[in-house]
Each structure stands twice: as structure tokens, then as C-alpha cells.
Amino acid sequence: MSAEVKKEIQLEIAHVLFMDIVGYSKLSINDQNRAVEELNQLVRASEQFQLAEAAGRLLKIATGDGMALVFYTSPEAPAQCAFEISRALKEHPPLQMRMGIHSGPVSGVVDVNNRPNLAGAGLNIAQRVMDCGDAGHILLSKHVAEDLEEYEQWRPLLHDLGTCEVKHRVSVAIVNLYADEVGNPQLPKRFLALKKHRSHVRWAEAAIGLLVLAAIVAAFIFLLRKPTRAVVNIAEKSIAVLPFENLSEDKANAYFAEGIQDEILTRLSKIADLKVISRTSTQHYKSAPENLPEIARQLGVAHILEGSVQKSGDAVRVNVQLIKAANDSHLWADTFDRKLTDIFSVESEVAKAIADQLRAHITGQEEQILAAKPTDNPEAYDAYLRGLAYTLKTTTSPTNALAAQKYLREAVRLDPKFALSWALLSYVDASGYIIQSLEPTVALREETRQAAETALTLQPNLGEAVLAEGYYHYACLKDYDTAVRYFEQARPLLPNSSRIPESLAYLTRRRGQWDQSESYFNEAERLDPRNVNLLNEHAGSYILLRRFPEALRKVDQVLDITPDDLDTLTVKAAIAQAEGDLPRAAALLAPLHPNADDSYALETQVYQEILERRPAQITPRLKEILAKPDPALGPINSELRFWLGWAQEVADDHAAAQASWSQARSELESFLKEQRDNYFLIGYLALTNMGSGDKAAALALSERAMAALPIEKDAVTGPIPVEILARVAAQMGEPDRAIAALQKLLSIPYAGAFPAGPLTPALLRLDPMFDPLRNDPRFQKLAESAAPKAGDK
């Protein structure tokens, strides 16, 4: 099989526009041929078709009486294309079309002629959606409508129709897309027949009079024609589990209450018939708040579970109560007194009782999952809960990562068959590896692999184990195709997990699939609407794309939940720096007092004073921190030492700067012996050599960093070494290389080497490191250009 064919047969989320010619079978063969040819011409004239085709992000599948257009760009593309085709059809009245749109998995198949073709739920459901319409209709699945709702221009055009029964008696939620002269505002015949049937039943049963019936029908039509966003649709089988109160005399047992809450939530989340909000969205609430209806509205659920845990020695008491949020009424409550060795039965009983109360259907496999006992060793379980508590903290600092790692290692030492703990250990390792909250050594990567494989070997159908294996391939190997396969395999095992679409959002982002990544972020946020880490990462994506107003909106969402979050306030200041608004950035940074392990906030403050060219105020703080460096921070101490040297250099204290850079260089070289391919260390070592005036070493290290992390492998951080090269070349008298690198960087989205994110014209104007280029007309043009368009829609 050719490499080209192999490349095609990957599983990806695609945005599918399915269309066919209404009345095609009644046409003569000649008329059929003419109609298909006319349709092809109209479609090819569509701007969206041409843009996607030119970018190599479109596949077309002929279906005889129509076609499927498979976009790999954004959720908007098929809708915009449908609008363009619908407008064009006004000039071709004999050609009657209907269209359906859905976003979903599409995978490649190889046909009998050894040619790549497509199949999958994305295509199938798009066709079923289309089948529900008549001539002129542009119908969307509810999933697509929810994606489009994120864009203000689409909201007034979305009209909820309810559900339509399609092939195999499957019900699909449908939304009608139309504007004044585009689409078809009429109710499709399938829905009209349903409405007539219901009206007839009401007439037969009530026979109250035509006036009442007309009022009912009018109200029904009014509701149908309301845009999707206006319809409040909270599923009855939906629940959020609020933090359990720790009633133990020993307040150090808080980790145990957190763990019991999380384990009950996890079991509930594995019931596909329930909608369960992730813990990360509920952890900011109190254990027993007074405003339950408002909390339920914020989380989009009908029910709330409250609870408390009291632990004394090996005795445990768990109190739980299930509340219907709309009227604050108690549906069910119970108290469980157990020995520590029997705590798993409580978690299973509570989950089963809640499912029964909400009348959720539980499959045989889900029954087994609810009853599963992860370990027979209470000491191992206690260590697992302690490690879990550190993973649930909002900050992913080295301190939290190391503590989680310590307890999870202890759990699997006590019980080597504890698959759930192996899976969580692998996830902690992989996360620390990719964001470098743990030192990304070969040993860490090997432990990540071993832990994931052990979990999967012990329990092949454990969703957390499958997810961990996928995260290992994503974070440690950058083997994105394999990671996607594992993530999709985990979906049915973890039906309410926001971590799967969240992981896919990160993965597609690193592939440079920005619109697809945003779609996954939106999906994850529907499952986990108040997860501050998720919202911050989504804001981070907008920053990479230099879409700063949208980033600020996400940041403000986070601050509504956690008003004093240090990193989020810092992000807001960093955006101001990127936009060149130093007074606004200074006002945001002034109240912040970061510690050494708050390196992002600390470095943003240093960068602010460097941009303002008055770094004398921050220098004493850096010296104080580095006088007693925290060993747990590893190379972050060396990174801070580089910043100290730069601040001293800008303050004209050249001797002190050279001393700081010399020490930073020595430390970085030591770390690099164990992490030879760590682009982060290589990049900072290049910058310290630049500061020390070693041009050859600085340029060689810049090139080594680029080789260690090619842009083609990682669209997010791959360009960072290119920025390092631009800075080194600017300082070392290589203006041509610096300008070429800057031109490239300003044309693409990426993470940025320094806290303010990707380079912008404003940062070029302000950053002292680019002073040697100030008189170069090419640099002046870059620095005065408009905001980059990379990633603009």
C-alpha cells in the first residue's frame, strides 16, 4: 500500500456537509446528468470550497444524486459553504437541494481499487440529518449548532426543531439554519406530520375548542422557531457532585473526603445515560451552599449531590443526599457506616442508588464497573487518595506534581495490581513531562510508559488506563496518530470525561489544527463548564493565535470563578504586554506577590520592568529567591538566574550580569547532561551564552534546539527555538538571520519563548533584546505592521 494511502486512513474529527438533489429519481437520465453537473459547478464556485481545497483540507465524495463535502478546517466551514450554495441556487430554481451538517469522527478506508475513501459516524449522521429535511432546508445536528452558538453571527439563524427519528429508530436532535433569503424556514414534513399527530391527540382527548388548540399550536410553533440559545434544555438525568465536607476531627483527613467524592463522581460518570459534571467544575463551591438552584443553573444540571465524610481510625461514616435543584427538594438521603476495608461498597451503593433515583439505564458492563473494587489493600488505597488529592489542585506546580508522584508510587508498591493507581501515576508523569513541572528525563518517560502499559495489562477495559496510554503517546512520544486512537477508544468507557476532548484539543493544537482544537475545547467545556485549567488553556490557544479580545473573555470567565487566581491575573497582564499597553500591565502586576514556584508570574513581572527599562526594583527580589534556591524547582532556578542577568544588563550592571549568566550556564549544562534533547534547557543555555558573548556557542545551541523540536512536530512550542535564534542573531550581529526568523514568527501562531506569548509588533518595539535591529528598515516595517493575522477566521 502506498504511503499516500496510509496517510489517508487516519481517524479524525471532520465537519461534514451532506447534500442531495430532491426528486432526482424522477428525472430522466439526461436531466439527472445535467442536474449533477450543475450542482458540481455551483459547489466548486463556493468560496469555502475553494479555500478548503486550496489548503488541502477538503475531501469530496460523490453519492450519485449529491455529494458529501468533508472539511478539516472549522465547524463554520460547512455552514458557510451551505449558505453560499443556497444563495447560488436562487438563480437555478429547477435545482432543488437539501443539506445536512454534522461534526464527528471520520476514518479512512481503502476500497477494492486500493484507493482511499471515507467512512464513519461523521458522514452517517450528516446524511441522517439531511434526510429529515425537504427542498431548501439546511439542517444541523444539535452538536454542530452548539459549536456555531459560540459565534455571535450564527446565533439568530439557529432554530431548534426537536428530534427526528431516522434509520434504525435512532433519534437525532435537529436545528434548522436559515436567514431571510437563505435556507428554508418552513417546518420539514417529518416534523409537520409529528405536530399534526400530536395536535390530533390533544383534540381527541381535550376537545376544548379551536381557540385553545390554536393557542397551543401557536405556542408550539413559537418555541420551535426560537433560536437554540434561547431554549433552556437541562437534561433530567443530569447531576453535579459538590465537594464533600470533612467532618473528621483530624483536618488532615480532608484528602480522604476529597477522594470519596471523586470516586463516587467517577463511578457515576461511567454511566452513559447520565450527564455528570466533572469535579474540576464543582470544586470551587462550598460543601453545602444555600443557592443550589443558581449553582445548578451555572453547571447545567437538574440534580445536586451533597455529602460529608467522617474518618476515625479505620471507621468511616459517609452521609449523602440527592437534591432536585429546581425546588431544592430532597429525593434521597442515606448514611453509611463502614470499616476502611469496605469503603468501596459505599461508593458503589451511592452511585447505584443515584442512578436508580434518576431512572438511568445501566448496562451490564456499567454494572460491573460500579461494583468494581480497585484494590484489596486499604493502605494502598489511602496512598492513592493522597496522591489523587494533589492532582486535583488547581495549580500544576512542581511541588504538587512531586507529591502526587510520591504517593501514587507508594500505592502501586503496596499493591502492584492496583491498575487505577498505575493509570493515574502515568498521567501525572506524562503531564509533568510535557509541561515540565517534572524534569523531562528519559527515566520519567520510561516510568510513564511502564505505568500506562501495566495499567492496561491489568485491566484492558479500564477507561483511565486506555486514556493514560494515549496521553503517554501524546505527551512523551508526540505520536499523535496512536494517541488519537487510544483517546477515541476511551470515549465509550468514559462517556462523561471532559479529559478526552480536552486531550484532543491539546493534541490537535500541537498539530496546528487550530479550528479543530477549538471545537474540542468547546466540547470539553460543555462537560466541564467551570474547569479553570481548561478555560485558561482555551484562553492560551487564543493567545497563541493572537486573538487577544477572545482570550480576555476566557480569562474573565476564570476570574469570575476564582477572582484572586495568581496565574490568571498574570495572563491578563501578559496580554497587555503583547498589545503594548505597559501601564495596564503594570497596574495588573503591582498587587501580585509571587513566590519562586510561581515562576510564570515572577518572570512576567521581571519582563515588565525590562520592557519599561527600569529593572532595579525586581532585582533584589530575584537575588533573595536565588540566595536559597528550592531544589524541587530544578532548572527553573537557572531560568530565573538568566532573567536576573538580563535585568542587571538592562540596568547597566554588566559585571553582575556576567556573573549571573556564568552561574546559570554552569547549572544548565549540568541539567542538560540528563536531558540532552530538552529544547527548553538548550534554548536558555543559548541565551546565557549570548549574554556572555559566546556567539558560536549561542548560535549552535539555537540550531540544536530547533533540531530537537521541529515546527512540523509541534506547532505550539516548535517555533520557540526559532524565536531563540532570532534573539541570539539580533544580539550577535546577524541581522539577516534575525529578520528572516522574525518574519516567519509573525506569520504563525505559537506559544512564545517569554511570558508575553508570541512575538507581536508591539513587543518588537519594546523589547531591548532587539535594540541592535532598530535602524534596519526591514525591522522597522515588522515593528510597525498591523497585528498579525495568523489564525484569524
mmCIF file of N, CA and C in Angstrom, residues 714-783:
data_model
loop_
_atom_site.group_PDB
_atom_site.id
_atom_site.type_symbol
_atom_site.label_atom_id
_atom_site.label_comp_id
_atom_site.label_asym_id
_atom_site.label_seq_id
_atom_site.Cartn_x
_atom_site.Cartn_y
_atom_site.Cartn_z
ATOM 1 N N ASP A 714 5.546 19.973 16.322
ATOM 2 C CA ASP A 714 4.828 20.641 17.406
ATOM 3 C C ASP A 714 4.608 22.099 17.029
ATOM 4 N N ALA A 715 3.378 22.405 16.589
ATOM 5 C CA ALA A 715 3.076 23.760 16.132
ATOM 6 C C ALA A 715 3.001 24.756 17.280
ATOM 7 N N VAL A 716 2.848 24.283 18.508
ATOM 8 C CA VAL A 716 2.726 25.178 19.660
ATOM 9 C C VAL A 716 4.099 25.636 20.138
ATOM 10 N N THR A 717 4.966 24.686 20.478
ATOM 11 C CA THR A 717 6.275 25.041 21.039
ATOM 12 C C THR A 717 7.415 24.912 20.037
ATOM 13 N N GLY A 718 7.157 24.287 18.893
ATOM 14 C CA GLY A 718 8.199 24.143 17.878
ATOM 15 C C GLY A 718 8.812 25.461 17.426
ATOM 16 N N PRO A 719 8.017 26.541 17.295
ATOM 17 C CA PRO A 719 8.619 27.818 16.879
ATOM 18 C C PRO A 719 9.434 28.519 17.966
ATOM 19 N N ILE A 720 9.347 28.064 19.221
ATOM 20 C CA ILE A 720 10.084 28.747 20.294
ATOM 21 C C ILE A 720 11.591 28.781 20.013
ATOM 22 N N PRO A 721 12.221 27.662 19.599
ATOM 23 C CA PRO A 721 13.650 27.751 19.266
ATOM 24 C C PRO A 721 13.950 28.731 18.130
ATOM 25 N N VAL A 722 12.985 28.936 17.224
ATOM 26 C CA VAL A 722 13.179 29.923 16.158
ATOM 27 C C VAL A 722 13.237 31.321 16.770
ATOM 28 N N GLU A 723 12.399 31.568 17.778
ATOM 29 C CA GLU A 723 12.461 32.863 18.466
ATOM 30 C C GLU A 723 13.791 33.022 19.205
ATOM 31 N N ILE A 724 14.260 31.937 19.822
ATOM 32 C CA ILE A 724 15.577 31.989 20.484
ATOM 33 C C ILE A 724 16.652 32.378 19.465
ATOM 34 N N LEU A 725 16.598 31.752 18.282
ATOM 35 C CA LEU A 725 17.561 32.084 17.225
ATOM 36 C C LEU A 725 17.448 33.556 16.838
ATOM 37 N N ALA A 726 16.208 34.063 16.706
ATOM 38 C CA ALA A 726 16.017 35.468 16.331
ATOM 39 C C ALA A 726 16.664 36.390 17.364
ATOM 40 N N ARG A 727 16.504 36.082 18.626
ATOM 41 C CA ARG A 727 17.071 36.915 19.687
ATOM 42 C C ARG A 727 18.602 36.834 19.696
ATOM 43 N N VAL A 728 19.115 35.609 19.570
ATOM 44 C CA VAL A 728 20.569 35.428 19.549
ATOM 45 C C VAL A 728 21.178 36.140 18.343
ATOM 46 N N ALA A 729 20.567 35.947 17.172
ATOM 47 C CA ALA A 729 21.097 36.558 15.949
ATOM 48 C C ALA A 729 21.063 38.082 16.039
ATOM 49 N N ALA A 730 19.991 38.631 16.635
ATOM 50 C CA ALA A 730 19.894 40.085 16.787
ATOM 51 C C ALA A 730 21.028 40.620 17.661
ATOM 52 N N GLN A 731 21.325 39.928 18.739
ATOM 53 C CA GLN A 731 22.354 40.383 19.679
ATOM 54 C C GLN A 731 23.772 40.102 19.188
ATOM 55 N N MET A 732 23.924 39.078 18.345
ATOM 56 C CA MET A 732 25.259 38.620 17.938
ATOM 57 C C MET A 732 25.684 39.146 16.563
ATOM 58 N N GLY A 733 24.969 40.164 16.058
ATOM 59 C CA GLY A 733 25.395 40.783 14.810
ATOM 60 C C GLY A 733 25.060 39.995 13.565
ATOM 61 N N GLU A 734 23.943 39.255 13.577
ATOM 62 C CA GLU A 734 23.478 38.503 12.406
ATOM 63 C C GLU A 734 22.080 38.996 12.023
ATOM 64 N N PRO A 735 21.979 40.238 11.522
ATOM 65 C CA PRO A 735 20.647 40.820 11.282
ATOM 66 C C PRO A 735 19.831 40.069 10.239
ATOM 67 N N ASP A 736 20.467 39.549 9.203
ATOM 68 C CA ASP A 736 19.705 38.843 8.166
ATOM 69 C C ASP A 736 19.006 37.611 8.741
ATOM 70 N N ARG A 737 19.724 36.864 9.552
ATOM 71 C CA ARG A 737 19.125 35.669 10.168
ATOM 72 C C ARG A 737 18.021 36.069 11.144
ATOM 73 N N ALA A 738 18.251 37.138 11.878
ATOM 74 C CA ALA A 738 17.245 37.595 12.843
ATOM 75 C C ALA A 738 15.967 38.029 12.130
ATOM 76 N N ILE A 739 16.117 38.826 11.068
ATOM 77 C CA ILE A 739 14.940 39.328 10.340
ATOM 78 C C ILE A 739 14.167 38.177 9.712
ATOM 79 N N ALA A 740 14.859 37.234 9.098
ATOM 80 C CA ALA A 740 14.187 36.088 8.466
ATOM 81 C C ALA A 740 13.383 35.298 9.501
ATOM 82 N N ALA A 741 13.974 35.096 10.677
ATOM 83 C CA ALA A 741 13.270 34.359 11.733
ATOM 84 C C ALA A 741 12.056 35.139 12.227
ATOM 85 N N LEU A 742 12.208 36.457 12.386
ATOM 86 C CA LEU A 742 11.093 37.273 12.870
ATOM 87 C C LEU A 742 9.953 37.309 11.861
ATOM 88 N N GLN A 743 10.285 37.387 10.584
ATOM 89 C CA GLN A 743 9.236 37.377 9.555
ATOM 90 C C GLN A 743 8.408 36.104 9.637
ATOM 91 N N LYS A 744 9.083 34.988 9.833
ATOM 92 C CA LYS A 744 8.366 33.714 9.951
ATOM 93 C C LYS A 744 7.499 33.693 11.202
ATOM 94 N N LEU A 745 8.067 34.117 12.324
ATOM 95 C CA LEU A 745 7.357 34.046 13.604
ATOM 96 C C LEU A 745 6.098 34.903 13.609
ATOM 97 N N LEU A 746 6.162 36.080 12.991
ATOM 98 C CA LEU A 746 4.992 36.959 12.985
ATOM 99 C C LEU A 746 3.875 36.441 12.087
ATOM 100 N N SER A 747 4.158 35.435 11.285
ATOM 101 C CA SER A 747 3.148 34.910 10.357
ATOM 102 C C SER A 747 2.453 33.656 10.871
ATOM 103 N N ILE A 748 2.882 33.144 12.042
ATOM 104 C CA ILE A 748 2.326 31.878 12.527
ATOM 105 C C ILE A 748 1.910 32.004 13.991
ATOM 106 N N PRO A 749 0.943 31.176 14.426
ATOM 107 C CA PRO A 749 0.633 31.107 15.859
ATOM 108 C C PRO A 749 1.690 30.261 16.568
ATOM 109 N N TYR A 750 1.990 30.591 17.824
ATOM 110 C CA TYR A 750 2.884 29.735 18.619
ATOM 111 C C TYR A 750 2.880 30.230 20.058
ATOM 112 N N ALA A 751 3.584 29.514 20.938
ATOM 113 C CA ALA A 751 3.477 29.780 22.375
ATOM 114 C C ALA A 751 4.307 30.974 22.838
ATOM 115 N N GLY A 752 5.431 31.239 22.210
ATOM 116 C CA GLY A 752 6.289 32.330 22.657
ATOM 117 C C GLY A 752 7.337 31.857 23.638
ATOM 118 N N ALA A 753 8.552 32.392 23.504
ATOM 119 C CA ALA A 753 9.655 31.988 24.380
ATOM 120 C C ALA A 753 9.563 32.644 25.748
ATOM 121 N N PHE A 754 8.928 33.818 25.811
ATOM 122 C CA PHE A 754 8.866 34.581 27.049
ATOM 123 C C PHE A 754 7.409 34.729 27.502
ATOM 124 N N PRO A 755 7.158 35.240 28.711
ATOM 125 C CA PRO A 755 5.810 35.203 29.288
ATOM 126 C C PRO A 755 4.723 35.888 28.469
ATOM 127 N N ALA A 756 5.052 36.911 27.703
ATOM 128 C CA ALA A 756 4.015 37.652 26.986
ATOM 129 C C ALA A 756 3.424 36.879 25.821
ATOM 130 N N GLY A 757 3.954 35.695 25.529
ATOM 131 C CA GLY A 757 3.398 34.890 24.446
ATOM 132 C C GLY A 757 4.116 35.139 23.137
ATOM 133 N N PRO A 758 3.446 34.885 22.004
ATOM 134 C CA PRO A 758 4.117 35.025 20.711
ATOM 135 C C PRO A 758 4.523 36.475 20.456
ATOM 136 N N LEU A 759 5.583 36.642 19.710
ATOM 137 C CA LEU A 759 6.026 37.994 19.389
ATOM 138 C C LEU A 759 4.949 38.748 18.616
ATOM 139 N N THR A 760 4.828 40.018 18.926
ATOM 140 C CA THR A 760 3.913 40.922 18.227
ATOM 141 C C THR A 760 4.707 42.156 17.812
ATOM 142 N N PRO A 761 4.187 42.956 16.888
ATOM 143 C CA PRO A 761 4.877 44.204 16.550
ATOM 144 C C PRO A 761 5.130 45.077 17.781
ATOM 145 N N ALA A 762 4.168 45.104 18.710
ATOM 146 C CA ALA A 762 4.343 45.914 19.924
ATOM 147 C C ALA A 762 5.536 45.433 20.742
ATOM 148 N N LEU A 763 5.690 44.120 20.888
ATOM 149 C CA LEU A 763 6.829 43.596 21.645
ATOM 150 C C LEU A 763 8.144 43.880 20.935
ATOM 151 N N LEU A 764 8.145 43.837 19.608
ATOM 152 C CA LEU A 764 9.368 44.179 18.874
ATOM 153 C C LEU A 764 9.771 45.619 19.157
ATOM 154 N N ARG A 765 8.783 46.499 19.298
ATOM 155 C CA ARG A 765 9.091 47.909 19.556
ATOM 156 C C ARG A 765 9.638 48.126 20.970
ATOM 157 N N LEU A 766 9.242 47.252 21.904
ATOM 158 C CA LEU A 766 9.552 47.486 23.314
ATOM 159 C C LEU A 766 10.739 46.688 23.837
ATOM 160 N N ASP A 767 10.988 45.512 23.308
ATOM 161 C CA ASP A 767 11.951 44.575 23.888
ATOM 162 C C ASP A 767 13.392 45.033 23.625
ATOM 163 N N PRO A 768 14.188 45.270 24.682
ATOM 164 C CA PRO A 768 15.571 45.734 24.499
ATOM 165 C C PRO A 768 16.452 44.754 23.737
ATOM 166 N N MET A 769 16.097 43.476 23.732
ATOM 167 C CA MET A 769 16.938 42.490 23.066
ATOM 168 C C MET A 769 17.015 42.737 21.557
ATOM 169 N N PHE A 770 16.031 43.467 21.028
ATOM 170 C CA PHE A 770 16.028 43.748 19.592
ATOM 171 C C PHE A 770 16.593 45.134 19.264
ATOM 172 N N ASP A 771 17.195 45.797 20.241
ATOM 173 C CA ASP A 771 17.750 47.135 20.003
ATOM 174 C C ASP A 771 18.756 47.172 18.853
ATOM 175 N N PRO A 772 19.618 46.150 18.673
ATOM 176 C CA PRO A 772 20.577 46.224 17.561
ATOM 177 C C PRO A 772 19.926 46.287 16.176
ATOM 178 N N LEU A 773 18.639 45.971 16.081
ATOM 179 C CA LEU A 773 17.960 45.965 14.777
ATOM 180 C C LEU A 773 17.170 47.246 14.527
ATOM 181 N N ARG A 774 17.158 48.186 15.463
ATOM 182 C CA ARG A 774 16.246 49.328 15.387
ATOM 183 C C ARG A 774 16.409 50.146 14.104
ATOM 184 N N ASN A 775 17.622 50.249 13.580
ATOM 185 C CA ASN A 775 17.853 51.092 12.397
ATOM 186 C C ASN A 775 17.688 50.339 11.084
ATOM 187 N N ASP A 776 17.344 49.070 11.155
ATOM 188 C CA ASP A 776 17.158 48.258 9.945
ATOM 189 C C ASP A 776 15.744 48.483 9.412
ATOM 190 N N PRO A 777 15.592 48.988 8.171
ATOM 191 C CA PRO A 777 14.247 49.257 7.626
ATOM 192 C C PRO A 777 13.348 48.022 7.633
ATOM 193 N N ARG A 778 13.934 46.851 7.463
ATOM 194 C CA ARG A 778 13.129 45.625 7.473
ATOM 195 C C ARG A 778 12.522 45.392 8.855
ATOM 196 N N PHE A 779 13.310 45.652 9.878
ATOM 197 C CA PHE A 779 12.803 45.501 11.245
ATOM 198 C C PHE A 779 11.750 46.568 11.539
ATOM 199 N N GLN A 780 12.014 47.782 11.094
ATOM 200 C CA GLN A 780 11.057 48.865 11.323
ATOM 201 C C GLN A 780 9.703 48.533 10.701
ATOM 202 N N LYS A 781 9.734 47.909 9.530
ATOM 203 C CA LYS A 781 8.482 47.519 8.873
ATOM 204 C C LYS A 781 7.740 46.464 9.695
ATOM 205 N N LEU A 782 8.481 45.496 10.228
ATOM 206 C CA LEU A 782 7.854 44.455 11.059
ATOM 207 C C LEU A 782 7.283 45.049 12.345
ATOM 208 N N ALA A 783 8.035 45.959 12.950
ATOM 209 C CA ALA A 783 7.621 46.522 14.235
ATOM 210 C C ALA A 783 6.438 47.468 14.106
#
